[in-house]
XYZ file of C-alpha atoms in Angstrom:
756
model
C 12.261 -4.001 20.852
C 10.389 -5.142 17.753
C 11.379 -8.430 16.241
C 11.826 -6.870 12.781
C 14.397 -4.486 14.125
C 16.504 -7.402 15.257
C 16.664 -8.933 11.847
C 19.111 -6.430 10.384
C 22.055 -8.451 11.560
C 21.417 -10.955 8.725
C 22.256 -8.376 6.051
C 25.561 -9.192 4.376
C 27.173 -8.108 1.186
C 27.136 -10.670 -1.656
C 30.592 -11.653 -2.771
C 31.592 -13.507 -5.918
C 32.766 -16.919 -4.803
C 31.140 -19.279 -7.353
C 31.522 -19.441 -11.090
C 28.262 -19.722 -12.990
C 28.634 -23.407 -13.633
C 26.474 -25.541 -11.419
C 28.356 -27.374 -8.633
C 27.520 -28.737 -5.251
C 27.393 -25.682 -2.929
C 29.879 -25.396 -0.040
C 27.327 -25.608 2.754
C 28.525 -26.029 6.373
C 27.255 -28.094 8.081
C 26.682 -30.399 5.125
C 23.078 -31.488 4.652
C 21.935 -35.014 5.453
C 20.867 -35.432 1.802
C 21.402 -33.096 -1.136
C 20.508 -33.645 -4.766
C 21.385 -31.250 -7.566
C 18.878 -30.447 -10.322
C 19.131 -28.460 -13.530
C 18.706 -24.723 -13.599
C 18.493 -21.916 -11.080
C 15.956 -19.993 -9.086
C 16.490 -16.303 -9.738
C 15.900 -14.001 -6.746
C 14.614 -10.555 -7.719
C 12.581 -7.658 -6.342
C 9.479 -9.591 -7.497
C 10.134 -12.665 -5.470
C 7.147 -13.356 -3.197
C 7.167 -15.182 0.150
C 4.046 -17.148 1.033
C 3.575 -18.522 4.521
C 0.905 -21.164 4.396
C 0.819 -21.528 8.205
C 0.636 -17.927 9.485
C 0.196 -19.036 13.107
C 3.519 -20.890 13.092
C 6.058 -19.218 10.859
C 5.473 -15.455 10.679
C 8.693 -14.526 12.446
C 10.654 -16.793 10.063
C 8.893 -15.253 7.062
C 9.950 -11.770 8.283
C 13.478 -13.015 8.710
C 13.618 -14.414 5.160
C 12.041 -11.184 3.808
C 14.857 -9.153 5.414
C 17.531 -11.406 3.879
C 16.038 -11.063 0.393
C 15.653 -7.264 0.840
C 19.370 -7.058 1.501
C 19.946 -8.696 -1.840
C 17.222 -7.459 -4.113
C 16.796 -4.000 -2.459
C 12.989 -4.224 -2.452
C 10.346 -6.936 -2.212
C 7.144 -6.313 -4.153
C 4.077 -8.502 -4.715
C 4.923 -10.855 -7.544
C 3.392 -10.185 -10.878
C 4.488 -13.658 -11.814
C 3.055 -16.038 -9.248
C 5.545 -18.711 -10.267
C 8.433 -16.724 -8.717
C 7.627 -17.554 -5.105
C 9.092 -18.975 -1.922
C 6.633 -21.088 -0.069
C 6.834 -21.917 3.648
C 4.623 -24.735 4.853
C 4.050 -27.154 7.652
C 5.170 -30.687 6.740
C 4.214 -33.952 8.351
C 6.987 -35.666 6.331
C 9.717 -34.110 8.484
C 10.492 -36.473 11.402
C 12.733 -34.167 13.464
C 11.805 -30.989 15.322
C 14.819 -29.185 13.841
C 14.671 -30.855 10.478
C 13.496 -29.402 7.212
C 13.139 -29.938 3.470
C 14.293 -27.398 0.947
C 13.278 -27.824 -2.705
C 14.636 -25.241 -5.137
C 13.171 -25.290 -8.627
C 13.583 -22.628 -11.296
C 10.033 -21.339 -10.648
C 9.538 -21.934 -6.959
C 11.334 -22.648 -3.634
C 9.476 -24.618 -1.019
C 10.408 -25.037 2.657
C 8.852 -27.729 4.717
C 9.131 -28.201 8.469
C 7.087 -29.163 11.502
C 8.447 -26.391 13.766
C 9.697 -22.839 13.461
C 13.183 -24.099 14.294
C 13.117 -26.293 11.194
C 12.118 -23.363 9.017
C 14.776 -21.212 10.631
C 17.481 -23.705 9.709
C 16.216 -23.957 6.162
C 16.568 -20.146 5.980
C 20.167 -20.441 7.267
C 20.795 -22.788 4.353
C 19.329 -20.252 1.955
C 21.484 -17.537 3.582
C 24.581 -19.605 2.886
C 23.480 -20.342 -0.706
C 23.061 -16.584 -1.291
C 26.416 -15.756 0.176
C 28.062 -18.524 -1.918
C 26.647 -17.199 -5.195
C 27.546 -14.315 -7.472
C 25.418 -11.235 -7.854
C 24.719 -9.486 -11.121
C 22.383 -6.538 -11.508
C 20.504 -7.247 -8.300
C 19.842 -10.849 -9.293
C 21.097 -13.821 -7.401
C 20.891 -17.316 -8.782
C 20.250 -20.158 -6.374
C 21.117 -23.608 -7.764
C 18.176 -25.945 -8.247
C 18.444 -28.688 -5.669
C 16.576 -30.819 -3.159
C 17.704 -30.975 0.468
C 16.393 -33.267 3.192
C 18.152 -32.273 6.410
C 18.162 -32.840 10.135
C 20.692 -32.798 12.958
C 22.460 -35.881 14.158
C 22.488 -34.620 17.767
C 20.151 -32.320 19.688
C 22.848 -30.622 21.744
C 25.093 -28.500 19.531
C 26.748 -26.159 21.971
C 29.394 -23.620 22.871
C 30.404 -22.433 26.349
C 31.881 -18.985 26.950
C 33.567 -18.212 30.271
C 32.817 -14.543 31.063
C 34.224 -14.793 34.603
C 37.962 -14.863 33.945
C 37.618 -12.168 31.276
C 34.378 -10.319 30.525
C 32.596 -9.868 27.197
C 29.826 -7.414 26.373
C 26.168 -8.188 25.584
C 26.765 -6.789 22.110
C 29.497 -9.284 21.447
C 27.436 -12.161 22.751
C 24.683 -11.153 20.379
C 27.120 -11.199 17.466
C 28.330 -14.596 18.574
C 24.755 -15.914 18.763
C 24.220 -14.791 15.152
C 27.314 -16.731 14.055
C 26.322 -19.848 16.013
C 22.906 -19.746 14.422
C 24.456 -19.387 10.931
C 26.171 -22.733 11.441
C 23.058 -24.328 13.026
C 24.381 -24.467 16.615
C 21.621 -24.258 19.232
C 23.116 -23.942 22.771
C 25.079 -21.142 24.432
C 26.346 -22.008 27.914
C 27.493 -19.006 29.887
C 29.941 -19.588 32.762
C 28.774 -16.675 34.852
C 30.661 -17.065 38.124
C 34.026 -18.210 39.277
C 36.860 -17.279 41.696
C 37.903 -14.385 39.428
C 34.560 -12.621 39.106
C 30.776 -12.740 39.634
C 29.097 -11.567 36.415
C 25.304 -11.792 36.988
C 23.174 -9.461 39.070
C 21.526 -11.142 42.073
C 19.002 -8.661 43.594
C 18.976 -10.349 47.013
C 22.799 -10.082 47.217
C 23.814 -6.848 45.430
C 27.338 -7.057 46.845
C 28.040 -10.016 44.553
C 28.343 -7.618 41.660
C 29.086 -4.377 43.498
C 32.238 -6.065 44.875
C 32.549 -9.576 43.414
C 32.515 -8.371 39.805
C 35.810 -6.483 40.294
C 39.353 -7.482 40.928
C 42.875 -6.095 40.846
C 44.976 -7.569 38.047
C 45.875 -11.146 38.723
C 48.582 -13.417 37.381
C 46.577 -14.309 34.274
C 46.042 -10.630 33.506
C 49.789 -10.050 33.877
C 50.538 -12.950 31.509
C 48.147 -11.477 28.937
C 49.739 -8.028 29.290
C 53.120 -9.576 28.608
C 51.840 -11.322 25.527
C 50.166 -8.108 24.295
C 53.679 -6.735 23.612
C 53.715 -8.986 20.520
C 50.024 -9.477 19.887
C 47.396 -6.792 20.536
C 44.781 -9.578 20.896
C 46.103 -10.078 24.465
C 45.624 -6.462 25.529
C 43.317 -6.227 28.520
C 40.073 -4.646 27.196
C 40.184 -1.015 28.474
C 36.364 -0.873 28.613
C 36.480 -3.100 31.708
C 39.278 -1.321 33.566
C 38.336 1.290 36.179
C 39.732 2.878 39.322
C 38.259 2.060 42.766
C 39.672 3.586 45.898
C 42.784 4.583 44.079
C 43.373 1.052 42.695
C 43.122 -0.033 39.091
C 40.507 -2.856 38.844
C 39.127 -5.050 36.118
C 35.578 -6.355 35.850
C 32.004 -5.990 34.751
C 28.650 -7.744 35.048
C 25.283 -8.234 33.389
C 22.138 -6.704 34.869
C 19.085 -8.944 34.855
C 17.444 -6.662 32.281
C 20.462 -7.113 30.010
C 20.210 -10.884 30.367
C 16.506 -10.800 29.569
C 17.277 -8.890 26.363
C 20.053 -11.333 25.455
C 17.733 -14.329 26.090
C 15.011 -12.827 23.855
C 17.623 -12.243 21.132
C 18.827 -15.830 21.344
C 15.339 -17.292 21.373
C 14.514 -15.576 18.057
C 17.539 -17.420 16.650
C 16.521 -20.720 18.288
C 19.466 -20.775 20.650
C 18.932 -21.792 24.266
C 21.110 -19.994 26.815
C 22.179 -22.225 29.778
C 23.469 -20.418 32.869
C 26.207 -21.837 35.070
C 26.688 -20.888 38.674
C 29.730 -22.983 39.682
C 29.504 -24.501 43.184
C 30.590 -25.545 45.792
C 34.109 -24.851 44.450
C 35.187 -21.913 42.253
C 33.276 -19.640 44.640
C 35.915 -17.163 45.943
C 34.164 -14.200 44.366
C 31.252 -14.838 46.740
C 33.234 -16.132 49.710
C 35.413 -13.033 49.770
C 32.170 -11.044 50.364
C 30.417 -13.630 52.587
C 33.146 -15.508 54.461
C 30.591 -17.296 56.626
C 29.778 -19.443 53.544
C 32.726 -21.606 54.645
C 33.550 -23.304 57.894
C 37.316 -22.695 57.742
C 39.665 -20.055 59.136
C 41.665 -20.261 55.833
C 39.918 -18.807 52.771
C 41.959 -18.773 49.639
C 43.915 -21.098 47.464
C 45.017 -24.606 48.363
C 47.582 -26.575 46.377
C 45.389 -26.493 43.252
C 41.896 -25.210 43.920
C 40.236 -22.512 46.028
C 38.337 -22.943 49.350
C 34.788 -24.138 48.535
C 31.471 -23.407 50.118
C 30.909 -25.470 53.263
C 28.633 -28.311 52.138
C 27.810 -29.117 55.747
C 26.406 -25.730 56.776
C 22.729 -24.914 56.481
C 23.395 -21.221 55.786
C 25.204 -22.359 52.622
C 21.970 -23.868 51.216
C 19.976 -20.776 52.051
C 22.464 -18.688 49.976
C 22.530 -21.230 47.137
C 18.782 -21.513 46.919
C 18.322 -17.749 47.024
C 20.788 -17.296 44.127
C 19.407 -20.181 42.093
C 15.855 -18.970 42.655
C 16.649 -15.728 40.796
C 18.629 -17.546 38.113
C 15.826 -20.019 37.411
C 13.277 -17.252 37.229
C 15.473 -15.265 34.879
C 16.558 -18.023 32.465
C 13.769 -19.968 30.625
C 16.203 -22.834 29.832
C 15.150 -26.139 31.329
C 18.815 -26.639 32.296
C 20.684 -25.102 35.242
C 24.440 -25.825 35.366
C 25.824 -26.011 38.883
C 29.460 -26.866 37.967
C 30.564 -29.001 40.929
C 34.019 -29.480 39.487
C 37.525 -29.148 40.976
C 36.434 -28.999 44.570
C 39.189 -28.797 47.173
C 37.596 -30.874 49.912
C 40.303 -30.562 52.568
C 38.485 -27.859 54.480
C 35.540 -30.217 54.869
C 37.837 -32.849 56.398
C 38.636 -30.567 59.345
C 35.164 -29.075 59.769
C 33.198 -29.863 62.950
C 30.013 -29.326 61.052
C 31.055 -31.891 58.492
C 31.936 -34.399 61.243
C 28.388 -34.035 62.560
C 26.924 -34.344 59.076
C 28.836 -37.497 58.287
C 27.652 -39.152 61.508
C 24.036 -38.044 60.946
C 23.907 -39.108 57.264
C 26.274 -42.120 57.536
C 28.685 -40.534 55.096
C 32.002 -42.290 54.751
C 34.112 -40.165 52.369
C 34.735 -36.618 51.252
C 33.349 -37.523 47.850
C 30.085 -38.506 49.526
C 29.969 -35.033 51.095
C 30.241 -33.612 47.573
C 27.460 -35.990 46.529
C 25.326 -34.823 49.485
C 25.743 -31.227 48.330
C 24.860 -32.061 44.665
C 21.802 -34.092 45.804
C 20.456 -31.207 47.852
C 20.940 -28.665 45.148
C 19.504 -31.080 42.584
C 16.379 -31.620 44.673
C 15.768 -27.895 44.936
C 16.330 -27.308 41.237
C 14.063 -30.232 40.371
C 11.343 -28.798 42.540
C 11.369 -25.833 40.173
C 10.941 -28.162 37.191
C 14.499 -27.676 35.982
C 17.290 -30.175 35.170
C 20.734 -29.958 36.799
C 23.842 -30.180 34.700
C 27.128 -30.892 36.420
C 30.727 -31.465 35.245
C 31.666 -35.144 35.294
C 33.124 -34.988 38.896
C 29.515 -35.204 40.120
C 29.730 -38.947 39.309
C 32.085 -39.338 42.244
C 30.146 -40.356 45.327
C 26.956 -41.305 43.361
C 24.252 -39.235 41.747
C 20.656 -39.421 40.608
C 20.004 -40.572 37.053
C 18.144 -37.355 36.190
C 21.252 -35.193 36.460
C 22.878 -34.414 33.074
C 26.615 -34.979 32.933
C 28.891 -32.607 31.052
C 32.005 -34.692 30.371
C 35.266 -32.711 30.257
C 38.056 -34.700 31.815
C 39.548 -36.351 28.760
C 41.784 -38.504 30.852
C 38.745 -40.094 32.568
C 37.798 -41.887 29.382
C 35.326 -44.222 31.125
C 33.269 -41.365 32.657
C 30.721 -41.293 29.800
C 30.247 -45.034 30.089
C 29.842 -44.777 33.860
C 27.219 -42.031 33.377
C 25.092 -43.829 30.794
C 25.283 -47.085 32.707
C 23.728 -45.082 35.573
C 21.085 -43.794 33.209
C 22.399 -40.213 33.002
C 22.307 -38.105 29.850
C 25.751 -36.917 28.708
C 27.002 -33.815 26.883
C 30.462 -34.431 25.417
C 33.020 -31.663 25.918
C 36.342 -33.428 26.482
C 39.460 -31.329 26.865
C 40.926 -32.737 23.713
C 39.663 -31.634 21.264
C 36.832 -29.390 22.556
C 38.632 -26.991 24.902
C 38.898 -24.112 22.442
C 41.101 -22.129 24.801
C 43.799 -24.741 23.885
C 45.976 -23.171 21.178
C 44.875 -24.240 17.705
C 47.403 -25.650 15.283
C 47.647 -27.416 11.981
C 45.841 -30.532 13.259
C 43.079 -28.826 15.213
C 40.403 -28.824 12.569
C 40.949 -32.475 11.702
C 40.949 -33.469 15.379
C 37.677 -31.645 16.114
C 35.974 -32.848 12.948
C 36.972 -36.491 13.459
C 36.036 -36.759 17.154
C 33.687 -39.540 18.132
C 30.692 -37.951 19.841
C 29.564 -41.366 20.955
C 32.629 -43.253 22.283
C 33.187 -46.822 21.038
C 32.677 -48.244 24.567
C 29.123 -46.891 24.842
C 26.608 -49.800 24.405
C 24.336 -49.283 21.404
C 21.218 -49.416 23.606
C 22.683 -46.471 25.670
C 23.855 -44.321 22.758
C 20.676 -42.229 22.897
C 21.842 -40.815 26.246
C 24.720 -39.049 24.487
C 22.887 -35.774 23.715
C 25.583 -34.157 21.658
C 28.774 -32.104 22.085
C 29.948 -28.684 23.107
C 33.095 -26.590 22.641
C 34.301 -24.728 25.713
C 36.209 -21.449 25.789
C 37.856 -20.777 29.104
C 39.140 -17.204 29.136
C 42.120 -17.081 31.513
C 44.281 -16.247 28.498
C 41.488 -14.797 26.289
C 41.087 -11.191 27.330
C 39.561 -9.741 24.145
C 36.714 -10.443 21.795
C 39.138 -10.657 18.856
C 41.136 -13.331 20.713
C 37.912 -15.151 21.454
C 37.117 -15.209 17.738
C 40.623 -16.324 16.879
C 40.320 -19.299 19.279
C 36.870 -20.401 18.124
C 36.864 -19.823 14.384
C 36.989 -21.795 12.184
C 37.137 -24.649 14.717
C 33.515 -24.113 15.653
C 32.517 -24.873 12.035
C 34.204 -28.326 12.304
C 32.222 -29.099 15.429
C 29.032 -27.723 13.856
C 29.336 -30.250 11.029
C 30.238 -33.074 13.383
C 27.161 -32.643 15.548
C 24.809 -31.862 12.643
C 25.999 -34.103 9.851
C 28.147 -36.669 11.757
C 29.767 -38.144 8.678
C 33.424 -38.625 7.739
C 33.776 -35.885 5.102
C 36.860 -34.033 6.379
C 38.633 -33.500 3.084
C 35.400 -32.267 1.480
C 34.726 -30.051 4.510
C 38.246 -28.549 4.191
C 37.510 -27.595 0.577
C 34.120 -26.140 1.502
C 35.682 -24.191 4.385
C 37.831 -22.310 1.887
C 34.658 -20.717 0.520
C 33.639 -19.638 4.035
C 36.614 -17.518 4.860
C 35.357 -14.613 2.720
C 31.947 -14.956 4.393
C 33.626 -14.745 7.823
C 35.315 -11.562 6.514
C 31.894 -10.161 5.709
C 30.795 -11.054 9.225
C 33.853 -9.235 10.521
C 35.025 -12.356 12.422
C 38.723 -12.125 13.449
C 39.118 -15.839 12.706
C 42.347 -17.753 12.771
C 43.620 -17.848 9.176
C 44.540 -21.179 7.566
C 47.899 -22.650 8.439
C 50.969 -22.029 6.367
C 52.817 -25.162 5.330
C 56.081 -26.297 3.795
C 58.570 -25.414 6.501
C 59.825 -26.449 9.935
C 60.197 -24.000 12.848
C 63.749 -25.237 13.513
C 65.200 -25.552 9.995
C 68.664 -26.526 8.738
C 70.581 -26.046 5.512
C 73.687 -27.388 3.855
C 75.463 -24.763 1.830
C 72.372 -22.689 1.098
C 68.647 -23.172 0.702
C 65.471 -21.233 -0.155
C 62.505 -20.294 2.019
C 59.235 -20.180 0.170
C 55.648 -20.382 1.481
C 52.505 -19.884 -0.510
C 49.279 -18.187 0.653
C 46.449 -20.804 0.908
C 43.772 -18.219 -0.017
C 43.346 -15.659 -2.758
C 43.687 -11.985 -1.831
C 45.740 -12.835 1.251
C 49.406 -12.008 1.587
C 52.282 -13.321 3.673
C 54.216 -10.466 5.357
C 57.632 -11.208 6.865
C 60.566 -9.703 8.744
C 64.212 -10.762 9.080
C 65.246 -8.507 12.003
C 63.318 -10.225 14.728
C 60.409 -7.709 14.714
C 56.755 -8.732 14.636
C 55.363 -8.711 11.062
C 52.526 -6.380 10.274
C 50.647 -5.332 7.107
C 53.443 -2.787 6.590
C 56.128 -5.474 6.499
C 57.481 -6.781 3.156
C 55.278 -9.247 1.251
C 56.720 -12.614 0.402
C 56.484 -12.672 -3.407
C 59.397 -14.920 -4.254
C 61.661 -17.404 -2.478
C 64.207 -15.979 -0.044
C 67.711 -17.250 -0.275
C 69.216 -18.554 2.996
C 72.988 -18.840 3.139
C 73.745 -17.920 6.753
C 72.044 -18.504 10.142
C 68.849 -16.480 10.056
C 65.551 -15.899 11.838
C 62.409 -15.272 9.875
C 59.092 -14.112 11.321
C 56.000 -14.140 9.088
C 52.232 -14.285 9.158
C 49.261 -14.454 6.803
C 47.014 -11.348 6.596
C 43.514 -11.108 5.227
C 42.118 -7.959 3.499
C 40.215 -6.994 6.682
C 43.497 -7.282 8.734
C 42.691 -10.647 10.272
C 46.020 -12.206 11.083
C 47.142 -15.786 11.153
C 49.663 -17.291 13.579
C 53.013 -15.543 13.755
C 55.620 -18.125 12.725
C 59.283 -17.942 13.690
C 61.644 -20.077 11.601
C 65.274 -20.369 12.808
C 67.827 -21.516 10.234
C 71.180 -23.034 11.213
C 73.911 -24.575 9.120
C 74.462 -28.335 9.461
C 75.945 -31.477 7.961
C 74.472 -34.826 7.045
C 74.400 -37.300 9.970
C 76.116 -40.560 9.124
C 74.085 -43.777 9.607
C 75.077 -46.098 12.435
C 76.866 -49.319 11.699
C 75.072 -52.184 13.406
C 74.249 -55.812 12.767
C 70.755 -55.563 11.352
C 70.117 -59.279 12.005
C 69.973 -58.454 15.703
C 67.267 -55.830 15.262
C 63.551 -56.311 15.762
C 60.667 -54.187 14.431
C 59.235 -51.390 16.598
C 60.576 -49.211 19.406
C 60.996 -49.889 23.091
C 58.697 -47.795 25.246
C 59.589 -47.419 28.899
C 56.660 -46.432 31.104
C 57.205 -44.291 34.277
C 54.167 -44.097 36.508
C 55.098 -40.722 37.981
C 53.248 -37.380 38.599
C 55.427 -35.258 36.292
C 54.726 -32.415 33.918
C 58.031 -32.173 32.117
C 60.296 -34.715 30.532
C 63.256 -33.517 32.638
C 61.414 -34.620 35.741
C 61.239 -38.308 34.702
C 63.470 -40.110 37.214
C 64.593 -43.601 38.140
C 63.793 -46.959 36.564
C 60.761 -47.595 34.409
C 57.765 -49.411 35.872
C 57.100 -51.302 32.655
C 58.539 -51.732 29.193
C 56.439 -52.140 26.036
C 57.283 -52.708 22.414
C 55.328 -50.387 20.096
C 55.107 -50.294 16.285
C 55.012 -46.538 16.147
C 54.777 -43.444 18.428
C 51.654 -43.998 20.463
C 50.519 -44.124 24.050
C 50.183 -47.831 25.061
C 46.721 -48.702 26.276
C 48.197 -49.913 29.547
C 49.587 -46.436 30.241
C 46.173 -44.778 30.844
C 46.820 -43.240 34.251
C 46.438 -39.508 34.985
C 50.175 -38.555 34.826
C 53.125 -40.511 33.509
C 56.268 -40.401 31.405
C 57.294 -42.438 28.350
C 60.756 -42.974 26.818
C 60.904 -44.341 23.287
C 64.207 -45.797 22.015
C 65.453 -47.529 18.892
C 66.463 -46.640 15.394
C 64.762 -44.931 12.444
C 65.657 -46.290 8.994
C 65.308 -43.447 6.441
C 65.085 -44.607 2.815
C 67.108 -41.792 1.228
C 69.500 -39.013 1.970
C 67.891 -35.638 2.566
C 66.630 -33.020 5.030
C 63.832 -34.517 7.104
C 61.230 -32.351 8.814
C 59.362 -33.812 11.799
C 56.064 -32.350 13.028
C 55.560 -33.326 16.705
C 52.245 -32.681 18.520
C 51.975 -33.566 22.199
C 50.112 -32.784 25.415
C 51.809 -32.031 27.832
C 55.516 -32.309 26.980
C 57.975 -33.953 24.567
C 61.485 -33.858 23.205
C 62.785 -35.623 20.045
C 66.405 -36.601 19.311
C 67.529 -38.256 16.083
C 71.177 -39.143 15.425
C 71.978 -37.681 18.857
C 70.756 -34.291 17.555
C 67.942 -32.244 19.188
C 65.281 -32.075 16.446
C 62.122 -30.924 18.255
C 61.822 -29.332 21.687
C 58.106 -29.433 22.651
C 58.666 -29.195 26.372
C 55.699 -28.199 28.484
C 53.490 -28.309 30.322
C 50.918 -27.231 27.751
C 47.819 -28.280 25.864
C 48.223 -30.029 22.543
C 50.790 -28.030 20.571
C 52.655 -28.822 17.365
C 56.371 -27.995 17.119
C 58.560 -28.878 14.179
C 62.269 -29.322 13.419
C 64.620 -30.608 10.772
C 67.558 -32.879 10.714
C 69.880 -33.797 7.758
C 70.280 -37.584 7.449
C 72.126 -39.874 5.113
C 70.203 -42.936 3.978
C 70.225 -45.712 6.605
C 69.753 -46.326 10.357
C 69.952 -43.495 12.877
C 69.483 -43.465 16.639
C 65.974 -42.447 17.684
C 64.923 -41.233 21.116
C 61.746 -39.468 22.237
C 60.674 -38.445 25.707
C 56.992 -37.825 26.370
C 55.025 -36.708 29.453
C 51.249 -36.790 30.000
C 50.575 -34.372 32.801
C 46.854 -35.124 33.035
C 44.588 -34.530 30.100
C 44.533 -35.513 26.428
C 47.087 -38.320 25.852
C 48.090 -36.477 22.672
C 51.153 -37.917 21.008
C 51.334 -37.646 17.232
C 54.157 -37.159 14.735
C 54.480 -36.833 10.968
C 57.394 -36.109 8.626
C 58.276 -34.633 5.277
C 61.342 -35.017 3.071
C 62.992 -31.881 1.623
C 59.876 -29.804 2.488
C 57.679 -32.092 0.457
C 54.328 -33.675 1.311
C 53.638 -34.218 4.997
C 53.071 -37.939 5.689
C 52.682 -40.413 8.551
C 55.888 -42.200 9.558
C 55.673 -45.823 8.360
C 55.904 -48.499 11.010
C 58.597 -50.198 8.868
C 60.994 -47.329 9.641
C 61.275 -48.212 13.328
C 63.477 -50.947 14.713
C 65.180 -51.658 18.042
């Protein structure tokens, strides 16, 4: 395939977003430095592109030419030599992906030291074009000067194609979108218990059999959800009938992967393959049961039976598979997973008993380390670098293995890794597991994450290579659902790893200008959140329900009969009067039928809760926080007496409570300053329940990833009983709550409101 034929994906319609007055353009990620000048550069059919370093930047010149052709219809040699775009090698750029972009009324100049730098300058020009208005085939680019480079070299995204499969065509579209936002790594999780997705010529059964399965529990859960949301429908392209049974699956041939890699390379994106081992291998073990040393092959309490790390035949299989993978993928990285290994089968293996004696191995973790070392040595012999999930730290590892940190509850893992000299890629569960449901706080949480944790010594910070968002697809069966989960969150991460500045409010304003661009790209993104209501609402006498669309040309459709809203449902054009218990369902819809979250608001009649009468002189500031060191996943499972009691100023997880699973019970009073209907917005991971004035306000019971639930309570001015139960089941330690009064501005709850 010729390179020029691949460039057509960059052609988009120009849409009027900007008025003609000169303002700072809404670029994402925001440049390192940007300075506005007077005037505009006018693109026309006479604009000429000059590449002063033909040996370096010819592909990028062709790319830019195709973008301009989509705007000006035709590129002709300039009769006016002042109307030119000049691409040139620059020794002033100090970063391989950095660039300078100088736009003057008569000339645009791009400076970079590599083709990647020129490519990213062109992505900036693409955004400037899409953010401008078009009149009579002329596009005005604002005169400005940009000096730009990424803060981190690893700007990544992982897609799990094992649990649910995606096509090569979709991955190409996703690569285009990643490149548009200056991301540079695509990590493909190619194998797992649920499916083997990459052709291995030495073991054809891996895809002939291992790429297919009968519907599992996750498929069934998706099918159930699809009754209300078509995004959860199992993609019919990957359903077939084998031996009279309906099966789901698919795989990539090596030729398809070569084509995908070439496509990504032209867009300066490195594709990193993952073959997860020794755990998460049931797709292979079901075909080759001798890869284990156990009579039982299946699921343990949590994880599946792993490869036998003590069996020589295992390493023959692993090396044969990795040999083909390393020959196929030019990436210098090979991800071997090594996470969530159920080691109990090794404990009872005679082969492992012999290995531990021979190698002086004392623990099961050291057997895991032995496996990782052997695989690492083989990969290193092929001049590749091993990446492993952070469990590889257990038992000890070489310093030349790259750690991908994911277990958010193991907050010291990055420090442990850099202390050992290992490079680290940050992808903690909270906030970078994009299979976790997005909510009102997701963009802020992603944008404000610290890529380099505060406990990393300054002289080790260089070992933090960057960050990556992961999309696990157990509950993501379609490409549209994948886009909903990732966009626009991926833009927040893109700016964090490229710009790495605290510009969230400004980013939020700029993002508004990118929704129409995503429409042009046909991305089924998650629409902006709707605000000004609580899911469990109350009224006294009667009230009004009113929500405004956050974007132009987008409507809120609603129902009052319990049915799911569609574009055919009524449009909310004026406030709805509520005078009896009601259930409203509503969602935001874009012109291209992208749909936001479906909200369900339940209204019930209530009365104002009376304040408690208590001697305020006996009260102290803060709340009591009882800590239960118990392995629980729901608040109803917290039992017995607390292990410790803390006094906290507000709702937060005490630093002393950082163990994998635990429960907290907060008690005291909340002192509200005026009478009204109070809304509380409660986000937690994994479980929580809020009571105020002995009334259930928010039921956010789990287990689940970080999810916001909201509820209302009518309170008279004064003190009211406050009780909140919280459970951390192993993960993010997310506990966060805000309030609003009479559906007004959402604010943090002041410390001064809490007493006990």
